[in-house]
C-alpha positions as MATLAB code, in Angstrom:
seq = 'REIEFIAQVFQLIRGGRDTALQIRPTVKVLALLAERGILTAEAVRELTEAYDFLRRLEHRLQYLDDAQTHDLPNSEEDRERIARAMNFPSYAALVEQLDRHRWAVSRHFEDVFGDRNGGDEHPLAGLWRAAEEEGHAAPVLAGLGYRDPETAARRLAAIHAGPRYQQLPNHIRTRFDALMPQVVEAAAATPGPDETLARCLDLLETISRRGAYLALLQQYPQALRRVADLMGASQWAAQYLTRHPILLDELLDDRSLDALPDWAAVGRELAATLDALEPDMERQMDVMREQHHARVFRLLTQDIAGLLTVEKLADHLSALADLMLELTLPLVWRKIKIRHREVPRFAVIAYGKLGGKELGYASDLDIVFLYDDDAPEAAEVYSRLAQRVNTWLSSRTAAGILFETDLRLRPNGDAGLIATSVESFRKYQLESAWVWEHQALTRARFAAGDRALGEAFERIRCEVLRQPRDLAKLREDVLAMRRKMRDAHSGKSELFDLKHDSGGLVDVEFLIQYLVLGHSHAHCELTGNLGNIALLRIAGELDLIPAELAARCGDSYRLFRRLQHRQRLNGQPSRVSPDEVAAAREPVRALWALVFGEEQA';
ca = [
      39.392   49.525  -14.574;
      37.596   49.233  -11.242;
      34.474   50.874  -12.697;
      34.626   48.541  -15.691;
      35.017   45.505  -13.421;
      31.923   46.534  -11.441;
      29.904   46.626  -14.663;
      31.401   43.388  -15.993;
      30.792   41.298  -12.900;
      27.047   41.936  -13.068;
      27.045   41.283  -16.805;
      28.610   37.888  -16.142;
      26.259   37.046  -13.282;
      23.027   38.168  -14.973;
      23.815   38.616  -18.671;
      22.937   35.035  -19.584;
      19.285   35.602  -18.672;
      19.080   39.378  -19.175;
      20.290   39.765  -22.745;
      20.011   43.569  -22.613;
      23.138   43.492  -20.422;
      25.156   41.911  -23.234;
      26.500   45.235  -24.467;
      29.977   46.779  -24.315;
      29.716   50.478  -23.307;
      30.395   50.660  -19.575;
      28.208   53.709  -18.937;
      25.208   52.089  -20.645;
      25.671   48.936  -18.575;
      25.729   51.006  -15.382;
      22.493   52.733  -16.401;
      20.799   49.350  -16.919;
      22.031   48.175  -13.509;
      20.336   51.199  -11.931;
      17.091   50.555  -13.855;
      17.015   46.992  -12.549;
      17.788   47.989   -8.971;
      21.036   46.025   -8.958;
      22.960   49.181   -8.065;
      21.459   52.263   -6.469;
      20.827   55.314   -8.616;
      23.256   57.249   -6.411;
      26.011   54.663   -6.910;
      25.528   54.693  -10.681;
      25.527   58.494  -10.734;
      28.836   58.604   -8.833;
      30.420   55.883  -10.954;
      29.278   57.462  -14.223;
      30.556   60.897  -13.239;
      33.872   59.374  -12.161;
      34.160   57.389  -15.408;
      33.540   60.486  -17.506;
      36.035   62.517  -15.467;
      38.757   59.842  -15.600;
      38.328   59.266  -19.331;
      38.520   63.001  -20.068;
      41.600   63.322  -17.883;
      43.212   60.318  -19.580;
      42.664   61.866  -23.015;
      44.135   65.208  -21.980;
      47.188   63.536  -20.464;
      47.789   61.786  -23.757;
      47.259   64.955  -25.778;
      49.821   66.741  -23.604;
      52.891   65.150  -25.202;
      51.166   63.080  -27.881;
      52.103   59.960  -25.892;
      50.314   56.959  -24.409;
      50.386   57.641  -20.672;
      48.129   57.397  -17.638;
      50.406   59.224  -15.205;
      49.875   62.724  -13.871;
      52.647   65.125  -14.961;
      55.525   66.112  -12.699;
      56.339   69.579  -13.998;
      54.413   72.590  -12.698;
      53.890   73.899  -16.220;
      52.308   70.658  -17.440;
      50.181   70.403  -14.305;
      48.741   73.835  -14.897;
      48.107   73.019  -18.572;
      46.196   69.876  -17.577;
      44.182   71.818  -15.001;
      43.188   74.443  -17.582;
      42.314   71.733  -20.124;
      40.006   70.171  -17.516;
      38.453   73.612  -16.722;
      39.866   73.877  -13.211;
      41.310   77.107  -11.775;
      44.362   75.274  -10.423;
      46.074   71.902  -10.349;
      45.252   71.590   -6.639;
      41.535   71.947   -7.435;
      41.862   69.260  -10.117;
      43.563   66.832   -7.722;
      40.937   67.501   -5.066;
      38.179   66.518   -7.502;
      40.189   63.518   -8.716;
      40.598   62.284   -5.139;
      36.837   62.587   -4.523;
      36.123   60.443   -7.583;
      38.778   57.902   -6.633;
      37.394   57.604   -3.103;
      33.871   57.063   -4.450;
      34.997   54.429   -6.938;
      37.041   52.573   -4.298;
      34.076   52.580   -1.920;
      31.714   51.093   -4.508;
      34.352   48.614   -5.656;
      34.799   47.317   -2.112;
      31.007   47.014   -1.764;
      30.920   44.736   -4.810;
      34.202   42.866   -4.389;
      34.316   42.672   -0.607;
      35.520   39.602    1.283;
      33.212   36.682    0.370;
      34.782   34.221    2.744;
      33.185   35.621    5.852;
      36.599   36.430    7.253;
      37.739   32.792    7.247;
      41.488   32.634    6.776;
      42.972   30.524    3.997;
      44.811   27.460    5.338;
      48.048   28.647    3.690;
      47.850   32.215    5.023;
      50.444   31.415    7.656;
      52.820   30.207    4.944;
      52.681   33.594    3.228;
      52.994   35.597    6.452;
      56.136   33.636    7.282;
      57.416   33.527    3.697;
      60.709   35.148    4.660;
      61.376   32.194    6.954;
      62.383   29.610    4.344;
      62.775   26.897    6.955;
      59.059   27.209    7.691;
      57.858   27.499    4.083;
      59.857   24.729    2.377;
      58.327   21.737    4.252;
      54.808   23.032    3.622;
      55.580   23.487   -0.077;
      57.054   19.992   -0.227;
      53.830   18.640    1.224;
      51.904   20.401   -1.540;
      53.914   18.586   -4.203;
      56.585   21.123   -5.161;
      59.635   19.289   -6.515;
      62.118   21.950   -5.364;
      60.465   23.461   -2.293;
      63.596   25.342   -1.198;
      63.747   27.307   -4.459;
      59.993   27.951   -4.347;
      60.351   29.185   -0.766;
      63.163   31.538   -1.785;
      60.962   32.962   -4.561;
      58.164   33.633   -2.091;
      60.607   35.206    0.328;
      62.005   37.461   -2.386;
      58.516   38.737   -3.218;
      57.621   39.205    0.452;
      60.785   41.153    1.235;
      60.991   42.957   -2.107;
      60.495   46.696   -2.542;
      57.372   46.323   -4.697;
      55.480   44.465   -2.001;
      56.797   46.653    0.806;
      55.711   49.820   -1.013;
      52.167   48.694   -1.733;
      49.406   50.827   -0.186;
      47.808   49.083    2.784;
      44.482   48.300    1.078;
      46.236   46.736   -1.935;
      48.656   44.820    0.273;
      45.649   43.340    2.062;
      44.357   42.025   -1.253;
      47.818   40.752   -2.229;
      48.114   38.921    1.122;
      44.698   37.298    0.628;
      45.531   36.222   -2.924;
      49.018   34.762   -2.432;
      47.984   31.572   -0.555;
      45.432   30.869   -3.287;
      48.164   31.251   -5.918;
      50.458   28.791   -4.104;
      47.566   26.333   -3.893;
      46.491   26.793   -7.541;
      50.069   26.305   -8.790;
      50.381   23.143   -6.681;
      47.401   21.652   -8.562;
      49.186   21.866  -11.949;
      51.499   19.178  -13.395;
      54.577   21.406  -12.928;
      53.951   23.434   -9.753;
      57.469   24.899   -9.524;
      57.447   26.396  -13.034;
      53.815   27.473  -12.658;
      54.489   29.291   -9.381;
      57.517   31.102  -10.794;
      55.498   32.328  -13.784;
      52.529   33.296  -11.580;
      54.829   35.322   -9.351;
      56.134   37.213  -12.387;
      52.543   38.067  -13.287;
      51.693   39.135   -9.743;
      54.685   41.453   -9.627;
      53.470   43.046  -12.854;
      49.936   43.644  -11.535;
      50.864   44.171   -7.881;
      49.675   47.791   -7.765;
      46.449   47.100   -9.645;
      43.885   46.369   -6.979;
      41.183   45.522   -9.505;
      43.187   42.657  -11.010;
      44.148   41.319   -7.597;
      40.479   41.414   -6.578;
      39.443   39.608   -9.752;
      41.814   36.715   -9.090;
      40.991   36.617   -5.393;
      37.224   36.624   -5.815;
      36.952   34.417   -8.908;
      38.728   31.119   -8.263;
      37.908   29.841  -11.768;
      39.869   32.765  -13.211;
      42.833   32.002  -10.954;
      42.699   28.309  -11.895;
      42.731   29.238  -15.573;
      45.724   31.515  -14.976;
      47.589   28.723  -13.213;
      46.730   26.214  -15.946;
      47.924   28.625  -18.654;
      51.099   29.466  -16.769;
      51.875   25.799  -16.273;
      51.074   24.733  -19.828;
      53.077   27.292  -21.794;
      55.933   29.663  -21.124;
      54.892   31.690  -24.172;
      51.346   31.999  -22.806;
      52.728   33.092  -19.432;
      54.848   35.795  -21.025;
      51.939   36.936  -23.218;
      49.598   37.311  -20.252;
      52.282   39.082  -18.198;
      52.869   41.561  -21.049;
      49.108   42.146  -21.452;
      47.477   41.756  -18.011;
      44.316   43.418  -19.324;
      43.600   39.961  -20.748;
      42.774   38.758  -17.250;
      39.289   40.116  -18.009;
      38.918   37.339  -20.588;
      39.277   34.638  -17.939;
      36.023   35.567  -16.221;
      33.686   34.190  -18.858;
      34.144   30.536  -19.803;
      31.624   30.877  -22.631;
      33.647   33.489  -24.515;
      36.844   31.467  -24.092;
      35.392   28.253  -25.459;
      33.289   29.681  -28.310;
      34.671   29.366  -31.831;
      35.233   32.780  -33.419;
      32.819   34.243  -35.956;
      35.251   36.554  -37.725;
      32.596   38.311  -39.806;
      30.672   39.235  -36.645;
      33.876   40.245  -34.858;
      34.755   42.497  -37.796;
      31.364   44.222  -37.850;
      31.396   44.867  -34.123;
      34.969   46.139  -34.049;
      34.431   48.328  -37.133;
      31.477   50.012  -35.403;
      33.554   50.593  -32.270;
      36.430   52.101  -34.261;
      34.096   54.334  -36.270;
      32.598   55.671  -33.040;
      36.097   56.646  -31.857;
      36.833   58.729  -34.961;
      38.982   60.895  -35.093;
      40.824   59.698  -31.949;
      43.656   57.839  -33.713;
      45.518   56.900  -30.529;
      42.467   55.303  -28.984;
      41.651   53.474  -32.237;
      45.164   52.019  -32.330;
      44.897   50.914  -28.712;
      41.464   49.348  -29.188;
      42.692   47.364  -32.190;
      45.651   46.089  -30.200;
      43.528   45.245  -27.173;
      41.003   43.370  -29.318;
      43.726   41.540  -31.229;
      45.425   40.482  -27.999;
      42.084   39.331  -26.563;
      41.254   37.255  -29.644;
      44.722   35.701  -29.746;
      44.397   34.925  -26.042;
      41.086   33.137  -26.556;
      42.648   31.039  -29.305;
      45.594   30.366  -27.011;
      43.349   29.017  -24.241;
      41.533   26.785  -26.742;
      44.850   25.623  -28.171;
      46.238   24.691  -24.755;
      42.982   22.937  -23.901;
      43.463   20.746  -26.999;
      40.420   22.148  -28.832;
      42.350   23.253  -31.952;
      44.683   21.459  -34.322;
      47.783   23.343  -35.439;
      46.194   23.764  -38.894;
      42.903   25.126  -37.518;
      44.764   27.468  -35.168;
      46.813   28.824  -38.088;
      43.603   29.338  -40.092;
      42.108   31.391  -37.253;
      45.263   33.444  -36.648;
      45.512   34.161  -40.379;
      41.837   35.157  -40.571;
      42.351   37.468  -37.584;
      45.368   39.090  -39.259;
      43.364   39.575  -42.477;
      40.617   41.197  -40.422;
      43.019   43.599  -38.729;
      44.467   44.581  -42.120;
      40.963   45.118  -43.533;
      39.997   47.357  -40.601;
      43.232   49.330  -40.754;
      42.942   50.491  -44.372;
      39.838   52.753  -44.102;
      40.981   54.170  -40.756;
      44.316   55.246  -42.200;
      42.817   56.439  -45.505;
      40.491   58.852  -43.670;
      43.501   60.462  -42.027;
      45.325   61.228  -45.291;
      44.539   64.853  -46.004;
      45.052   64.813  -49.772;
      42.648   62.133  -50.987;
      41.462   62.105  -54.581;
      38.784   59.439  -54.153;
      36.413   58.205  -51.466;
      37.665   54.596  -51.447;
      41.289   53.783  -52.280;
      42.083   51.353  -55.097;
      44.644   49.688  -52.898;
      45.315   46.145  -51.692;
      47.482   44.292  -49.217;
      49.075   41.116  -50.573;
      50.172   38.499  -48.047;
      53.274   36.356  -48.529;
      55.028   33.768  -46.374;
      53.232   32.405  -43.308;
      50.243   34.722  -43.710;
      50.089   34.067  -47.450;
      50.034   30.307  -46.852;
      47.573   30.658  -43.947;
      50.129   29.105  -41.603;
      50.449   32.068  -39.241;
      51.730   31.396  -35.715;
      51.296   33.381  -32.527;
      54.364   35.563  -33.030;
      54.766   35.414  -36.808;
      55.778   38.509  -38.760;
      53.538   39.686  -41.576;
      55.243   39.504  -44.979;
      53.177   41.963  -47.002;
      53.270   43.896  -50.272;
      51.138   46.941  -51.156;
      49.586   47.310  -54.632;
      47.421   50.006  -56.211;
      45.553   50.427  -59.499;
      44.844   54.093  -60.118;
      45.641   56.322  -63.094;
      45.413   59.610  -61.174;
      48.592   61.742  -61.517;
      49.025   61.863  -57.755;
      48.365   58.145  -57.244;
      51.967   57.056  -56.649;
      52.527   59.690  -53.978;
      49.178   59.205  -52.252;
      49.377   55.399  -52.113;
      52.996   55.459  -50.980;
      51.883   57.643  -48.089;
      48.976   55.292  -47.381;
      51.280   52.245  -47.424;
      53.774   53.896  -45.087;
      51.069   54.867  -42.623;
      49.432   51.441  -42.730;
      52.793   49.896  -41.918;
      53.282   52.375  -39.063;
      49.771   51.694  -37.759;
      50.456   47.969  -37.652;
      53.976   48.006  -36.211;
      54.066   51.021  -33.853;
      54.250   50.295  -30.145;
      51.606   52.054  -28.060;
      50.613   51.623  -24.414;
      48.650   48.544  -25.570;
      51.646   47.023  -27.385;
      51.921   46.365  -31.132;
      49.706   44.625  -33.645;
      52.333   42.949  -35.822;
      55.950   43.047  -36.785;
      55.973   43.595  -40.545;
      58.398   42.710  -43.336;
      58.068   44.570  -46.655;
      61.186   43.195  -48.363;
      59.299   40.951  -50.789;
      58.060   43.934  -52.800;
      59.604   44.457  -56.275;
      63.291   45.394  -55.939;
      63.191   44.704  -52.189;
      64.273   47.475  -49.845;
      65.300   49.588  -52.853;
      61.800   49.414  -54.354;
      58.801   51.679  -53.869;
      56.736   50.839  -50.802;
      53.570   50.776  -52.927;
      53.632   49.396  -56.485;
      51.135   49.842  -59.307;
      49.587   46.579  -60.406;
      50.963   46.989  -63.931;
      54.481   47.640  -62.623;
      54.155   44.572  -60.417;
      53.167   42.444  -63.418;
      56.023   43.786  -65.541;
      58.547   43.154  -62.755;
      57.368   39.593  -62.143;
      57.431   38.697  -65.833;
      60.670   40.425  -66.779;
      62.900   41.049  -63.750;
      62.026   38.826  -60.797;
      64.436   36.183  -59.546;
      63.384   32.564  -59.289;
      63.236   32.819  -55.493;
      60.690   35.639  -55.896;
      58.543   33.322  -57.984;
      58.972   30.684  -55.287;
      57.613   33.203  -52.778;
      54.732   33.974  -55.145;
      53.489   30.381  -54.825;
      52.361   31.261  -51.273;
      51.065   34.776  -51.965;
      47.407   35.829  -51.820;
      45.139   38.857  -51.538;
      44.563   39.684  -47.860;
      42.742   43.037  -47.621;
      41.569   46.073  -49.559;
      40.054   46.448  -53.036;
      38.730   43.019  -54.070;
      38.870   43.812  -57.780;
      42.556   44.589  -57.337;
      42.921   41.336  -55.421;
      41.443   39.473  -58.386;
      43.839   41.292  -60.731;
      46.747   40.212  -58.529;
      45.591   36.602  -58.637;
      45.450   36.706  -62.447;
      49.022   38.022  -62.537;
      50.128   35.412  -60.033;
      48.678   32.595  -62.119;
      50.132   34.080  -65.310;
      53.604   34.148  -63.759;
      53.436   30.718  -62.155;
      52.084   29.065  -65.304;
      54.957   30.163  -67.537;
      56.767   27.210  -69.176;
      60.199   26.808  -67.594;
      63.356   24.906  -68.388;
      63.233   22.218  -65.678;
      67.001   21.752  -65.599;
      67.603   25.485  -65.122;
      64.794   25.714  -62.560;
      66.252   22.763  -60.629;
      69.670   24.429  -60.612;
      68.265   27.754  -59.355;
      66.143   26.175  -56.627;
      69.048   24.023  -55.410;
      71.374   27.045  -55.352;
      68.914   28.989  -53.199;
      68.412   26.002  -50.878;
      72.187   25.602  -50.414;
      72.458   29.307  -49.628;
      69.760   29.049  -46.960;
      71.248   25.869  -45.498;
      74.698   27.443  -45.239;
      73.179   30.406  -43.383;
      71.049   28.447  -40.907;
      71.937   24.780  -40.584;
      74.525   22.840  -38.602;
      74.579   25.124  -35.555;
      73.396   22.515  -33.062;
      73.421   18.770  -32.501;
      69.638   19.032  -32.288;
      67.520   18.905  -35.426;
      66.354   22.304  -36.687;
      62.744   21.665  -37.719;
      62.783   24.467  -40.235;
      66.232   24.603  -41.813;
      67.947   21.203  -41.501;
      67.785   18.683  -44.344;
      64.558   16.734  -44.412;
      62.706   19.501  -42.557;
      60.055   22.122  -43.243;
      61.975   24.232  -45.749;
      62.831   21.176  -47.840;
      59.138   20.297  -48.108;
      58.340   23.889  -49.092;
      61.099   23.992  -51.728;
      59.921   20.681  -53.204;
      56.388   22.033  -53.555;
      57.579   25.341  -54.994;
      59.673   23.519  -57.587;
      56.719   21.327  -58.588;
      54.405   24.343  -58.859;
      56.850   26.405  -60.931;
      57.879   23.486  -63.100;
      54.489   21.983  -63.920;
      51.760   24.622  -63.515;
      51.869   25.403  -67.259;
      50.451   21.923  -67.833;
      48.477   21.545  -64.579;
      46.805   24.822  -63.577;
      45.392   23.267  -60.387;
      48.879   23.538  -58.874;
      48.542   27.322  -58.675;
      45.714   27.132  -56.135;
      46.642   28.585  -52.742;
      45.570   25.396  -50.988;
      48.369   24.803  -48.520;
      51.441   22.619  -48.798;
      49.858   19.330  -47.771;
      47.050   19.681  -50.327;
      49.529   20.608  -53.066;
      51.619   17.524  -52.277;
      48.494   15.398  -52.611;
      47.585   17.016  -55.962;
      51.122   16.488  -57.278;
      50.797   12.829  -56.326;
      47.405   12.504  -58.046;
      48.941   14.035  -61.187;
      51.736   11.399  -61.103;
      54.381   14.115  -60.842;
      55.624   12.305  -57.734;
      54.645    8.947  -56.189;
      51.294    9.419  -54.430;
      52.278    7.233  -51.475;
      55.494    9.205  -50.934;
      53.573   12.481  -51.282;
      51.176   11.381  -48.532;
      54.047   10.410  -46.236;
      55.746   13.775  -46.842;
      52.472   15.490  -45.994;
      52.350   13.587  -42.702;
      55.951   14.613  -42.000;
      55.166   18.253  -42.720;
      52.191   18.116  -40.350;
      54.355   16.565  -37.617;
      57.128   19.151  -38.056;
      54.604   21.979  -37.722;
      53.125   20.402  -34.606;
      56.558   20.021  -33.007;
      57.518   23.562  -33.992;
      54.320   24.819  -32.361;
      55.047   22.821  -29.209;
      58.527   24.322  -28.973;
      57.251   27.873  -29.391;
      54.573   27.440  -26.753;
      57.308   26.476  -24.321;
      59.621   29.306  -25.308;
      62.111   26.947  -26.925;
      63.982   27.170  -30.267;
      62.580   25.071  -33.130;
      65.056   22.272  -32.463;
      64.337   18.739  -31.256;
      66.181   15.471  -30.728;
      67.095   13.872  -34.086;
      65.621   10.605  -32.804;
      62.203   12.249  -32.445;
      62.014   13.041  -36.174;
      64.197   10.366  -37.781;
      61.239    8.508  -39.298;
      59.583   11.738  -40.485;
      62.726   12.992  -42.259;
      63.091    9.810  -44.315;
      60.230   10.371  -46.833;
      61.205   14.038  -47.282;
      64.794   13.113  -48.103;
      63.620   10.314  -50.380;
      61.367   12.686  -52.314;
      64.177   15.260  -52.485;
      66.522   12.682  -54.032;
      63.826   11.603  -56.489;
      62.916   15.135  -57.623;
      66.314   16.818  -57.559;
      68.572   13.840  -58.216;
      70.850   14.495  -55.249;
      71.212   13.043  -51.788;
      71.176   15.370  -48.810;
      73.772   15.444  -46.064;
];
């Protein structure tokens, strides 16, 4: 990380004018820095040799037990195996070389990231040095605007006296000491300094032994200010950054944080990176996770800055999920030994939040796998592909996970095959599916894979949704399912559950699903996967429901989603004061009574 930071800092300083520096590979960046005289040839040689050595050692450590690790082994046997794998006569010789590289990297890192303040001490340095003396710290914190200075002082004291801080190596403790007053000051500048400081301290404890991250925050005040703003604005953002501190890199470059994503370009660049890593599956999985986390984090910063509506954010998160699915399929297919064709006739179908392009930050992926292949071995091969795709997406590596997945919407649920032929899917939907499965189909769409198969799925979807139905029987089935859901989820709090309580999100969704299933045979435009608000508008234009009431319900749905998003950003359940949504519930309940002929409790 320290070598990468050295390369990145010069990219950020000079890359705007020198476009040749706008490349990713660290070693190539270092070579350009030597060519331009920014770093000496000797420094670049030492850093490049160290980078190569550390990367090779990292890979061999992970091969050792087929695990994501960066720690040297403890057992003598494993140490000797690592030494032999690195072509050293003994483990002691390996460690000696490792120490030489580490010393060289640390020396060059300090040359680049040395103290820029000319030795001037931060005005709050004395506060940190005396942090264990709460009587000294609390008045100073009160003067900075902390609402509960005694509690803030106790938090500082706990860090100062805690084992993590006490066990830090001297050179890292020096950085920690220099950073802490800046953190107290940055937190004080946010609207909620007490909460911000507490969350910042959690982050600092996580990265306390990582000198490169401490140096980044110390030397780049704009990065520290962004951290404090994020920590203060959203508990979810604070937890996300603490889980993935590698994302601190993203805070260096304001341009990348504020730019709107070009998903096609992101896909091309990431695909090339993943191809270059072939056949290193572990590294490919980590890179996908790191890139996904980075892209989500950029959207998160734009969201908190007020640059994205909830709808636009969901569009971007859904497009990113589609991209990750599209990249996963060929990577996994290459690793299946018994392949009967070059490109699989296989598709991922999205349901639920992803299907409706309403994905949130922590949403599961509801997905179904389809194939269209007459080969005798097709069922076995595509079942293996589906299982491995699911594992690729949901496995936890050192970089975390990509997505939690839910495969229960496939034909016959958990009892069904993990991958279904397109003809079997059609037969099931037309002959065996429950009404609630057809309700789910209203929000389903092709997400990744074979586009011809995606088009075949859409034809089946429209065929199923456009079947003439007995409206009375449909109404009875939809109401029975809604009562079942309400009994399972509602009435557990005096607060209003935005999703499950009457007049909330699920009621709007059930209304739309009923209208789609009941009237698509006469109005095919209702089968378009256009989103719930657009479908309400179309139903109003078709005089299936009053247009004015449809528009008001659309506004209510938009408000509920915005409130739900607010709650999640602050780590809160999707429940709010009934008074906050009383006006928004009224049109939903009115439309429910009009369509279903029953009043809601």
